[in-house]
PDB file of C-alpha atoms in Angstrom:
ATOM      1  CA  MET A   1      -0.034  -0.098   0.082  1.00 33.00           C
ATOM      2  CA  LEU A   2       2.861   2.594   0.986  1.00 33.00           C
ATOM      3  CA  MET A   3       4.552   1.635  -2.444  1.00 34.00           C
ATOM      4  CA  LYS A   4       1.202   2.438  -4.401  1.00 34.00           C
ATOM      5  CA  TRP A   5       0.923   5.444  -2.326  1.00 33.00           C
ATOM      6  CA  MET A   6       4.744   6.601  -3.263  1.00 34.00           C
ATOM      7  CA  SER A   7       4.358   5.635  -6.768  1.00 35.00           C
ATOM      8  CA  PHE A   8       1.362   7.842  -6.930  1.00 38.00           C
ATOM      9  CA  VAL A   9       2.530  10.971  -5.188  1.00 41.00           C
ATOM     10  CA  LYS A  10       6.205  11.358  -7.206  1.00 51.00           C
ATOM     11  CA  GLY A  11       4.762  12.541 -10.155  1.00 66.00           C
ATOM     12  CA  VAL A  12       2.490  15.451  -8.230  1.00 74.00           C
ATOM     13  CA  ALA A  13       3.986  18.965  -6.839  1.00 77.00           C
ATOM     14  CA  LEU A  14       2.853  22.419  -6.209  1.00 81.00           C
ATOM     15  CA  ARG A  15       2.984  24.937  -8.676  1.00 80.00           C
ATOM     16  CA  ASN A  16       5.059  27.669  -8.200  1.00 80.00           C
ATOM     17  CA  PRO A  17       3.865  30.643  -5.942  1.00 84.00           C
ATOM     18  CA  PHE A  18       3.227  33.126  -8.647  1.00 86.00           C
ATOM     19  CA  ASP A  19       1.113  30.919 -10.776  1.00 85.00           C
ATOM     20  CA  ILE A  20      -0.715  29.664  -7.749  1.00 89.00           C
ATOM     21  CA  PHE A  21      -1.156  33.363  -6.663  1.00 91.00           C
ATOM     22  CA  GLU A  22      -3.045  33.828 -10.147  1.00 89.00           C
ATOM     23  CA  LEU A  23      -4.981  31.237  -9.640  1.00 89.00           C
ATOM     24  CA  GLU A  24      -6.166  32.480  -6.407  1.00 92.00           C
ATOM     25  CA  VAL A  25      -6.969  35.755  -8.043  1.00 91.00           C
ATOM     26  CA  LEU A  26      -9.213  33.939 -10.799  1.00 88.00           C
ATOM     27  CA  GLN A  27     -10.885  31.840  -8.212  1.00 88.00           C
ATOM     28  CA  PHE A  28     -11.914  34.779  -5.849  1.00 90.00           C
ATOM     29  CA  PHE A  29     -13.314  36.475  -8.717  1.00 87.00           C
ATOM     30  CA  ILE A  30     -15.464  33.056  -9.972  1.00 86.00           C
ATOM     31  CA  ARG A  31     -16.348  32.714  -6.184  1.00 85.00           C
ATOM     32  CA  ASN A  32     -17.618  36.034  -5.880  1.00 86.00           C
ATOM     33  CA  SER A  33     -19.370  36.867  -9.258  1.00 84.00           C
ATOM     34  CA  PRO A  34     -22.592  34.630  -9.565  1.00 81.00           C
ATOM     35  CA  ALA A  35     -22.417  35.479 -13.536  1.00 79.00           C
ATOM     36  CA  LEU A  36     -18.927  33.499 -13.919  1.00 80.00           C
ATOM     37  CA  LEU A  37     -20.063  30.650 -11.901  1.00 76.00           C
ATOM     38  CA  ASN A  38     -22.325  29.459 -14.865  1.00 76.00           C
ATOM     39  CA  LEU A  39     -19.565  29.987 -17.396  1.00 73.00           C
ATOM     40  CA  PRO A  40     -18.019  26.788 -18.495  1.00 66.00           C
ATOM     41  CA  LEU A  41     -14.499  27.461 -16.718  1.00 67.00           C
ATOM     42  CA  ARG A  42     -12.133  24.717 -16.469  1.00 62.00           C
ATOM     43  CA  PRO A  43      -9.682  26.683 -13.766  1.00 64.00           C
ATOM     44  CA  ASP A  44      -5.906  25.102 -13.464  1.00 70.00           C
ATOM     45  CA  SER A  45      -5.520  23.032 -10.094  1.00 78.00           C
ATOM     46  CA  ILE A  46      -2.639  24.225  -7.940  1.00 81.00           C
ATOM     47  CA  TRP A  47      -1.411  20.874  -8.045  1.00 81.00           C
ATOM     48  CA  CYS A  48       0.559  19.918 -11.206  1.00 73.00           C
ATOM     49  CA  ARG A  49       2.808  17.280 -12.914  1.00 66.00           C
ATOM     50  CA  VAL A  50       6.124  17.367 -11.702  1.00 64.00           C
ATOM     51  CA  GLY A  51       7.345  18.640 -15.440  1.00 54.00           C
ATOM     52  CA  HIS A  52       5.483  21.811 -15.044  1.00 50.00           C
ATOM     53  CA  MET A  53       7.875  22.757 -12.004  1.00 52.00           C
ATOM     54  CA  ILE A  54      10.631  23.248 -14.571  1.00 50.00           C
ATOM     55  CA  GLY A  55       9.009  24.168 -17.739  1.00 47.00           C
ATOM     56  CA  GLU A  56       6.747  26.717 -19.008  1.00 49.00           C
ATOM     57  CA  LYS A  57       2.952  26.750 -17.885  1.00 54.00           C
ATOM     58  CA  TYR A  58       1.071  24.568 -19.939  1.00 58.00           C
ATOM     59  CA  PRO A  59      -1.211  26.486 -21.969  1.00 59.00           C
ATOM     60  CA  PHE A  60      -4.738  26.794 -20.851  1.00 61.00           C
ATOM     61  CA  HIS A  61      -7.763  28.154 -22.446  1.00 63.00           C
ATOM     62  CA  PRO A  62     -11.015  27.926 -20.656  1.00 62.00           C
ATOM     63  CA  MET A  63     -13.353  27.259 -23.388  1.00 66.00           C
ATOM     64  CA  LEU A  64     -11.040  24.243 -25.035  1.00 68.00           C
ATOM     65  CA  ASP A  65     -12.536  21.013 -25.125  1.00 73.00           C
ATOM     66  CA  GLY A  66     -11.189  19.101 -21.840  1.00 72.00           C
ATOM     67  CA  ARG A  67      -9.702  15.991 -23.942  1.00 80.00           C
ATOM     68  CA  ALA A  68      -7.844  18.368 -26.163  1.00 79.00           C
ATOM     69  CA  GLN A  69      -6.196  20.152 -23.210  1.00 75.00           C
ATOM     70  CA  ASP A  70      -5.690  16.743 -21.536  1.00 77.00           C
ATOM     71  CA  ALA A  71      -3.879  15.604 -24.849  1.00 80.00           C
ATOM     72  CA  ALA A  72      -1.566  19.045 -25.108  1.00 77.00           C
ATOM     73  CA  HIS A  73      -0.648  18.645 -21.336  1.00 73.00           C
ATOM     74  CA  LYS A  74       0.578  14.710 -21.971  1.00 76.00           C
ATOM     75  CA  PHE A  75       2.646  16.029 -24.892  1.00 79.00           C
ATOM     76  CA  ILE A  76       4.260  18.802 -22.953  1.00 73.00           C
ATOM     77  CA  LEU A  77       5.174  16.761 -20.101  1.00 71.00           C
ATOM     78  CA  ASP A  78       6.440  13.465 -22.203  1.00 76.00           C
ATOM     79  CA  ALA A  79       8.758  16.322 -23.706  1.00 74.00           C
ATOM     80  CA  MET A  80      10.099  17.472 -20.546  1.00 70.00           C
ATOM     81  CA  TRP A  81      10.956  14.088 -19.194  1.00 69.00           C
ATOM     82  CA  GLU A  82      13.391  14.167 -22.262  1.00 74.00           C
ATOM     83  CA  MET A  83      15.453  16.881 -21.054  1.00 68.00           C
ATOM     84  CA  THR A  84      18.457  16.674 -18.926  1.00 69.00           C
ATOM     85  CA  MET A  85      19.483  18.980 -16.133  1.00 64.00           C
ATOM     86  CA  ALA A  86      21.901  19.564 -18.392  1.00 69.00           C
ATOM     87  CA  ASP A  87      19.844  20.961 -20.958  1.00 67.00           C
ATOM     88  CA  LEU A  88      18.431  23.184 -17.796  1.00 60.00           C
ATOM     89  CA  VAL A  89      21.465  24.488 -16.678  1.00 64.00           C
ATOM     90  CA  MET A  90      21.549  28.519 -16.800  1.00 59.00           C
ATOM     91  CA  GLN A  91      25.093  29.888 -17.864  1.00 57.00           C
ATOM     92  CA  ASP A  92      24.633  33.148 -15.692  1.00 63.00           C
ATOM     93  CA  VAL A  93      21.853  32.072 -12.648  1.00 58.00           C
ATOM     94  CA  PRO A  94      20.582  35.473 -10.949  1.00 62.00           C
ATOM     95  CA  ARG A  95      21.575  35.464  -7.302  1.00 65.00           C
ATOM     96  CA  PRO A  96      19.126  36.582  -4.707  1.00 61.00           C
ATOM     97  CA  ARG A  97      20.513  39.962  -3.212  1.00 67.00           C
ATOM     98  CA  MET A  98      22.165  39.155   0.566  1.00 71.00           C
ATOM     99  CA  ASP A  99      21.016  42.619   2.039  1.00 83.00           C
ATOM    100  CA  THR A 100      17.330  42.366   2.113  1.00 85.00           C
ATOM    101  CA  ALA A 101      17.329  41.592   5.899  1.00 87.00           C
ATOM    102  CA  GLN A 102      19.518  44.363   6.566  1.00 90.00           C
ATOM    103  CA  LYS A 103      17.261  46.974   4.609  1.00 91.00           C
ATOM    104  CA  VAL A 104      14.235  45.425   5.864  1.00 89.00           C
ATOM    105  CA  ASN A 105      15.714  45.861   9.421  1.00 91.00           C
ATOM    106  CA  ALA A 106      16.947  49.292   8.968  1.00 92.00           C
ATOM    107  CA  GLU A 107      13.193  50.331   7.843  1.00 90.00           C
ATOM    108  CA  ARG A 108      11.829  49.055  11.170  1.00 90.00           C
ATOM    109  CA  SER A 109      14.284  50.908  13.295  1.00 91.00           C
ATOM    110  CA  LEU A 110      13.340  53.877  11.202  1.00 91.00           C
ATOM    111  CA  ASN A 111       9.805  53.221  11.275  1.00 89.00           C
ATOM    112  CA  PRO A 112       8.985  51.609  14.853  1.00 90.00           C
ATOM    113  CA  ARG A 113       5.547  49.785  14.792  1.00 89.00           C
ATOM    114  CA  GLY A 114       4.817  51.961  17.947  1.00 89.00           C
ATOM    115  CA  ALA A 115       1.345  50.757  18.996  1.00 91.00           C
ATOM    116  CA  LYS A 116       0.243  49.110  15.896  1.00 93.00           C
ATOM    117  CA  THR A 117      -1.624  46.093  16.771  1.00 93.00           C
ATOM    118  CA  PHE A 118      -1.442  42.589  14.608  1.00 93.00           C
ATOM    119  CA  ASP A 119      -4.543  43.449  12.654  1.00 92.00           C
ATOM    120  CA  GLN A 120      -3.052  46.914  11.231  1.00 94.00           C
ATOM    121  CA  LEU A 121       0.117  45.082  10.629  1.00 94.00           C
ATOM    122  CA  LEU A 122      -1.737  42.552   8.588  1.00 93.00           C
ATOM    123  CA  LYS A 123      -3.523  45.084   6.518  1.00 92.00           C
ATOM    124  CA  GLU A 124      -0.540  47.005   5.449  1.00 93.00           C
ATOM    125  CA  GLU A 125       1.464  43.428   4.839  1.00 93.00           C
ATOM    126  CA  LEU A 126      -1.743  42.419   2.737  1.00 92.00           C
ATOM    127  CA  HIS A 127      -1.749  45.722   0.891  1.00 91.00           C
ATOM    128  CA  GLY A 128       2.370  45.936   0.122  1.00 91.00           C
ATOM    129  CA  GLY A 129       1.750  41.972  -1.286  1.00 92.00           C
ATOM    130  CA  LEU A 130      -0.772  42.884  -3.473  1.00 92.00           C
ATOM    131  CA  GLU A 131       0.788  45.623  -4.820  1.00 90.00           C
ATOM    132  CA  ALA A 132       4.293  43.502  -5.088  1.00 90.00           C
ATOM    133  CA  MET A 133       2.035  40.943  -7.052  1.00 90.00           C
ATOM    134  CA  SER A 134       0.003  43.374  -9.237  1.00 88.00           C
ATOM    135  CA  PRO A 135       1.343  42.262 -12.640  1.00 87.00           C
ATOM    136  CA  HIS A 136      -0.073  38.673 -11.375  1.00 88.00           C
ATOM    137  CA  ILE A 137      -3.094  40.278 -10.815  1.00 88.00           C
ATOM    138  CA  ARG A 138      -3.076  41.710 -14.483  1.00 86.00           C
ATOM    139  CA  ASN A 139      -2.250  38.225 -15.856  1.00 85.00           C
ATOM    140  CA  ALA A 140      -5.172  36.567 -13.979  1.00 86.00           C
ATOM    141  CA  LEU A 141      -7.608  39.802 -15.140  1.00 83.00           C
ATOM    142  CA  GLN A 142      -6.023  39.224 -18.882  1.00 82.00           C
ATOM    143  CA  ASP A 143      -6.969  35.296 -18.484  1.00 80.00           C
ATOM    144  CA  LEU A 144     -10.472  36.310 -17.333  1.00 80.00           C
ATOM    145  CA  ALA A 145     -11.033  38.806 -20.389  1.00 80.00           C
ATOM    146  CA  LEU A 146     -10.191  36.182 -22.525  1.00 77.00           C
ATOM    147  CA  VAL A 147     -13.208  34.240 -21.340  1.00 75.00           C
ATOM    148  CA  PHE A 148     -15.206  36.633 -23.137  1.00 76.00           C
ATOM    149  CA  GLY A 149     -13.355  37.311 -25.904  1.00 76.00           C
ATOM    150  CA  ILE A 150     -11.508  40.623 -24.958  1.00 77.00           C
ATOM    151  CA  ASP A 151      -7.987  40.478 -25.746  1.00 73.00           C
ATOM    152  CA  ALA A 152      -6.785  42.454 -22.872  1.00 69.00           C
ATOM    153  CA  LYS A 153      -3.408  44.621 -23.438  1.00 68.00           C
ATOM    154  CA  HIS A 154      -1.210  45.606 -20.808  1.00 58.00           C
ATOM    155  CA  THR A 155      -1.514  49.126 -21.763  1.00 60.00           C
ATOM    156  CA  ASP A 156      -5.133  48.665 -20.653  1.00 66.00           C
ATOM    157  CA  LEU A 157      -4.464  46.999 -17.121  1.00 68.00           C
ATOM    158  CA  THR A 158      -2.522  49.670 -15.649  1.00 69.00           C
ATOM    159  CA  PRO A 159      -1.917  49.282 -11.870  1.00 65.00           C
ATOM    160  CA  GLU A 160      -4.214  52.602 -11.893  1.00 71.00           C
ATOM    161  CA  ALA A 161      -7.074  50.593 -13.469  1.00 72.00           C
ATOM    162  CA  PHE A 162      -7.136  47.847 -10.991  1.00 74.00           C
ATOM    163  CA  ARG A 163      -6.773  49.852  -8.226  1.00 80.00           C
ATOM    164  CA  PRO A 164      -9.894  49.020  -6.663  1.00 84.00           C
ATOM    165  CA  VAL A 165      -9.215  45.324  -7.144  1.00 85.00           C
ATOM    166  CA  ILE A 166      -6.167  45.542  -4.553  1.00 87.00           C
ATOM    167  CA  ASN A 167      -8.496  47.205  -2.008  1.00 88.00           C
ATOM    168  CA  LEU A 168     -11.279  44.767  -2.570  1.00 89.00           C
ATOM    169  CA  ILE A 169      -9.177  41.511  -1.945  1.00 91.00           C
ATOM    170  CA  ARG A 170      -7.194  43.219   0.827  1.00 90.00           C
ATOM    171  CA  GLU A 171     -10.799  44.045   2.526  1.00 90.00           C
ATOM    172  CA  ALA A 172     -12.107  40.500   1.696  1.00 90.00           C
ATOM    173  CA  VAL A 173      -9.448  39.287   3.902  1.00 90.00           C
ATOM    174  CA  THR A 174      -9.649  41.764   6.593  1.00 88.00           C
ATOM    175  CA  GLN A 175     -12.923  41.964   6.990  1.00 88.00           C
ATOM    176  CA  ASN A 176     -13.821  38.168   6.730  1.00 85.00           C
ATOM    177  CA  SER A 177     -16.152  38.252   4.092  1.00 87.00           C
ATOM    178  CA  ASP A 178     -14.574  35.645   2.053  1.00 88.00           C
ATOM    179  CA  GLN A 179     -12.597  33.319   4.237  1.00 85.00           C
ATOM    180  CA  ALA A 180     -10.943  31.451   1.144  1.00 87.00           C
ATOM    181  CA  ALA A 181      -9.591  34.206  -0.565  1.00 90.00           C
ATOM    182  CA  ILE A 182      -5.797  34.218  -1.962  1.00 93.00           C
ATOM    183  CA  PRO A 183      -4.684  31.463   0.582  1.00 92.00           C
ATOM    184  CA  SER A 184      -0.920  31.853   0.329  1.00 93.00           C
ATOM    185  CA  LEU A 185      -0.777  35.574   0.449  1.00 93.00           C
ATOM    186  CA  ARG A 186      -2.671  35.627   3.131  1.00 92.00           C
ATOM    187  CA  VAL A 187      -0.619  32.953   5.298  1.00 93.00           C
ATOM    188  CA  ARG A 188       2.445  35.088   4.089  1.00 93.00           C
ATOM    189  CA  SER A 189       1.054  38.673   5.262  1.00 94.00           C
ATOM    190  CA  ALA A 190       0.064  36.806   8.488  1.00 93.00           C
ATOM    191  CA  LEU A 191       3.761  35.557   8.858  1.00 93.00           C
ATOM    192  CA  HIS A 192       5.152  38.900   8.167  1.00 92.00           C
ATOM    193  CA  ALA A 193       2.978  40.727  10.488  1.00 93.00           C
ATOM    194  CA  ALA A 194       3.803  38.136  13.498  1.00 92.00           C
ATOM    195  CA  ILE A 195       7.446  38.992  12.519  1.00 92.00           C
ATOM    196  CA  ARG A 196       6.913  42.590  12.814  1.00 92.00           C
ATOM    197  CA  LEU A 197       4.883  42.446  15.964  1.00 92.00           C
ATOM    198  CA  ASP A 198       7.861  41.442  18.157  1.00 90.00           C
ATOM    199  CA  ASP A 199       9.958  44.274  18.499  1.00 90.00           C
ATOM    200  CA  ASN A 200      12.897  42.225  19.328  1.00 89.00           C
ATOM    201  CA  ARG A 201      12.913  39.999  16.526  1.00 90.00           C
ATOM    202  CA  PRO A 202      14.684  41.168  13.358  1.00 91.00           C
ATOM    203  CA  PHE A 203      14.491  39.482   9.708  1.00 91.00           C
ATOM    204  CA  ARG A 204      17.133  37.278   8.993  1.00 90.00           C
ATOM    205  CA  GLU A 205      18.074  36.607   5.435  1.00 87.00           C
ATOM    206  CA  ASN A 206      17.120  32.951   5.282  1.00 86.00           C
ATOM    207  CA  ASP A 207      13.382  34.214   6.706  1.00 87.00           C
ATOM    208  CA  PHE A 208      12.511  35.275   3.258  1.00 87.00           C
ATOM    209  CA  PRO A 209      12.823  31.686   1.185  1.00 85.00           C
ATOM    210  CA  ASP A 210      10.991  30.365   4.325  1.00 87.00           C
ATOM    211  CA  LEU A 211       8.025  32.857   4.184  1.00 89.00           C
ATOM    212  CA  ASP A 212       7.639  31.452   0.485  1.00 86.00           C
ATOM    213  CA  HIS A 213       7.633  27.735   1.428  1.00 86.00           C
ATOM    214  CA  SER A 214       5.654  28.530   4.336  1.00 88.00           C
ATOM    215  CA  SER A 215       2.938  30.387   2.665  1.00 90.00           C
ATOM    216  CA  VAL A 216       2.036  27.967  -0.013  1.00 90.00           C
ATOM    217  CA  ALA A 217       2.664  24.771   2.134  1.00 90.00           C
ATOM    218  CA  VAL A 218       0.319  25.772   5.117  1.00 91.00           C
ATOM    219  CA  ALA A 219      -2.364  27.126   2.180  1.00 91.00           C
ATOM    220  CA  TYR A 220      -2.662  23.511   0.580  1.00 91.00           C
ATOM    221  CA  CYS A 221      -1.198  20.629   2.542  1.00 89.00           C
ATOM    222  CA  ASP A 222      -2.041  18.604   5.223  1.00 89.00           C
ATOM    223  CA  VAL A 223       1.304  18.442   6.925  1.00 90.00           C
ATOM    224  CA  PHE A 224       4.258  20.710   6.800  1.00 91.00           C
ATOM    225  CA  LEU A 225       7.696  20.169   8.370  1.00 90.00           C
ATOM    226  CA  THR A 226       9.470  23.136   9.249  1.00 89.00           C
ATOM    227  CA  GLU A 227      11.884  24.681  11.596  1.00 87.00           C
ATOM    228  CA  ARG A 228      11.014  25.600  15.490  1.00 88.00           C
ATOM    229  CA  SER A 229      10.876  29.267  14.933  1.00 85.00           C
ATOM    230  CA  PHE A 230       8.621  28.994  11.824  1.00 87.00           C
ATOM    231  CA  GLY A 231       6.472  26.174  13.552  1.00 87.00           C
ATOM    232  CA  ASP A 232       5.975  28.765  16.719  1.00 89.00           C
ATOM    233  CA  LEU A 233       4.953  31.760  14.197  1.00 87.00           C
ATOM    234  CA  LEU A 234       2.500  29.565  12.741  1.00 89.00           C
ATOM    235  CA  GLY A 235       1.067  27.903  15.893  1.00 88.00           C
ATOM    236  CA  ARG A 236       0.343  31.676  17.166  1.00 89.00           C
ATOM    237  CA  SER A 237      -3.652  31.766  17.714  1.00 89.00           C
ATOM    238  CA  PHE A 238      -3.806  35.502  15.880  1.00 89.00           C
ATOM    239  CA  VAL A 239      -1.867  33.766  12.788  1.00 89.00           C
ATOM    240  CA  LYS A 240      -3.737  30.192  12.504  1.00 88.00           C
ATOM    241  CA  ASN A 241      -6.795  32.717  12.745  1.00 88.00           C
ATOM    242  CA  VAL A 242      -5.983  34.444   9.407  1.00 88.00           C
ATOM    243  CA  SER A 243      -4.466  31.541   7.587  1.00 84.00           C
ATOM    244  CA  ARG A 244      -7.699  29.181   8.630  1.00 81.00           C
ATOM    245  CA  ALA A 245      -5.484  26.470   6.739  1.00 80.00           C
ATOM    246  CA  PRO A 246      -6.048  23.204   8.823  1.00 85.00           C
ATOM    247  CA  CYS A 247      -2.143  22.066   7.927  1.00 89.00           C
ATOM    248  CA  VAL A 248      -0.627  20.860  10.892  1.00 89.00           C
ATOM    249  CA  SER A 249       3.044  22.186  11.120  1.00 89.00           C
ATOM    250  CA  ALA A 250       5.470  19.945  12.524  1.00 89.00           C
ATOM    251  CA  THR A 251       8.933  21.127  13.728  1.00 89.00           C
ATOM    252  CA  SER A 252      10.343  17.659  13.883  1.00 90.00           C
ATOM    253  CA  PRO A 253      10.277  14.373  11.860  1.00 90.00           C
ATOM    254  CA  GLU A 254       8.666  12.493  14.394  1.00 92.00           C
ATOM    255  CA  ALA A 255       5.576  14.769  14.946  1.00 90.00           C
ATOM    256  CA  ALA A 256       5.280  15.302  11.199  1.00 89.00           C
ATOM    257  CA  LEU A 257       5.126  11.079  11.049  1.00 91.00           C
ATOM    258  CA  ALA A 258       2.478  11.130  13.864  1.00 92.00           C
ATOM    259  CA  ALA A 259       0.268  14.028  12.109  1.00 89.00           C
ATOM    260  CA  LEU A 260       0.114  11.671   9.240  1.00 88.00           C
ATOM    261  CA  ASP A 261      -0.699   9.051  11.027  1.00 87.00           C
ATOM    262  CA  GLU A 262      -3.625  10.807  12.620  1.00 82.00           C
TER     263      GLU A 262
END
């Protein structure tokens, strides 16, 4: 039984965080718009074939016959498996900046939290996160426009044009009017706010990839094995109230296995 389970899951993975966010934005509009619920939409899942993790996003058109899409996806996956790591290696791999934490902590010193509560910090983090993801909001709106036969250009969807969208999604989370809205970004924003709430806890450089991993894993997985500091953050009641995720955050392999057994 274990081997059958392993053979099933080894070809499945979560999509990258940016594709996941675009799908979350699409789901937000579909779920909150009765007219969209009646359209024959086939939104992608946040789970994907492993080949998707390295290759380009599979082509998707909501009005295309499902069998045709499945055949195209299978062809792309087969082609990806034929590629070797040598084929995929980039000669000039961009390196992440190593001074992000230093800059963030300097800004925190210049602009202390003061009496701001977790809820106030969460609202700020959500707004900042949505601003940073605005190119992906644009992509999601372009996909939605195609359903109606509208070829929306980038010049049509300027940040100013969809400013109300950012405000709408932010308020849907902070006012609890949509408890399923943008799961991954709400977890990430809650974690950022929780760190900022502790004036004695500076950001560390490895926090940022941990935040990326934690936000997607907690939003969509049943069990997440992480380090103790992030396990503590994820276990705090105000973070759990925002994430609304049933995921169990374990800080040891033994605890993770016990959670899987249950």
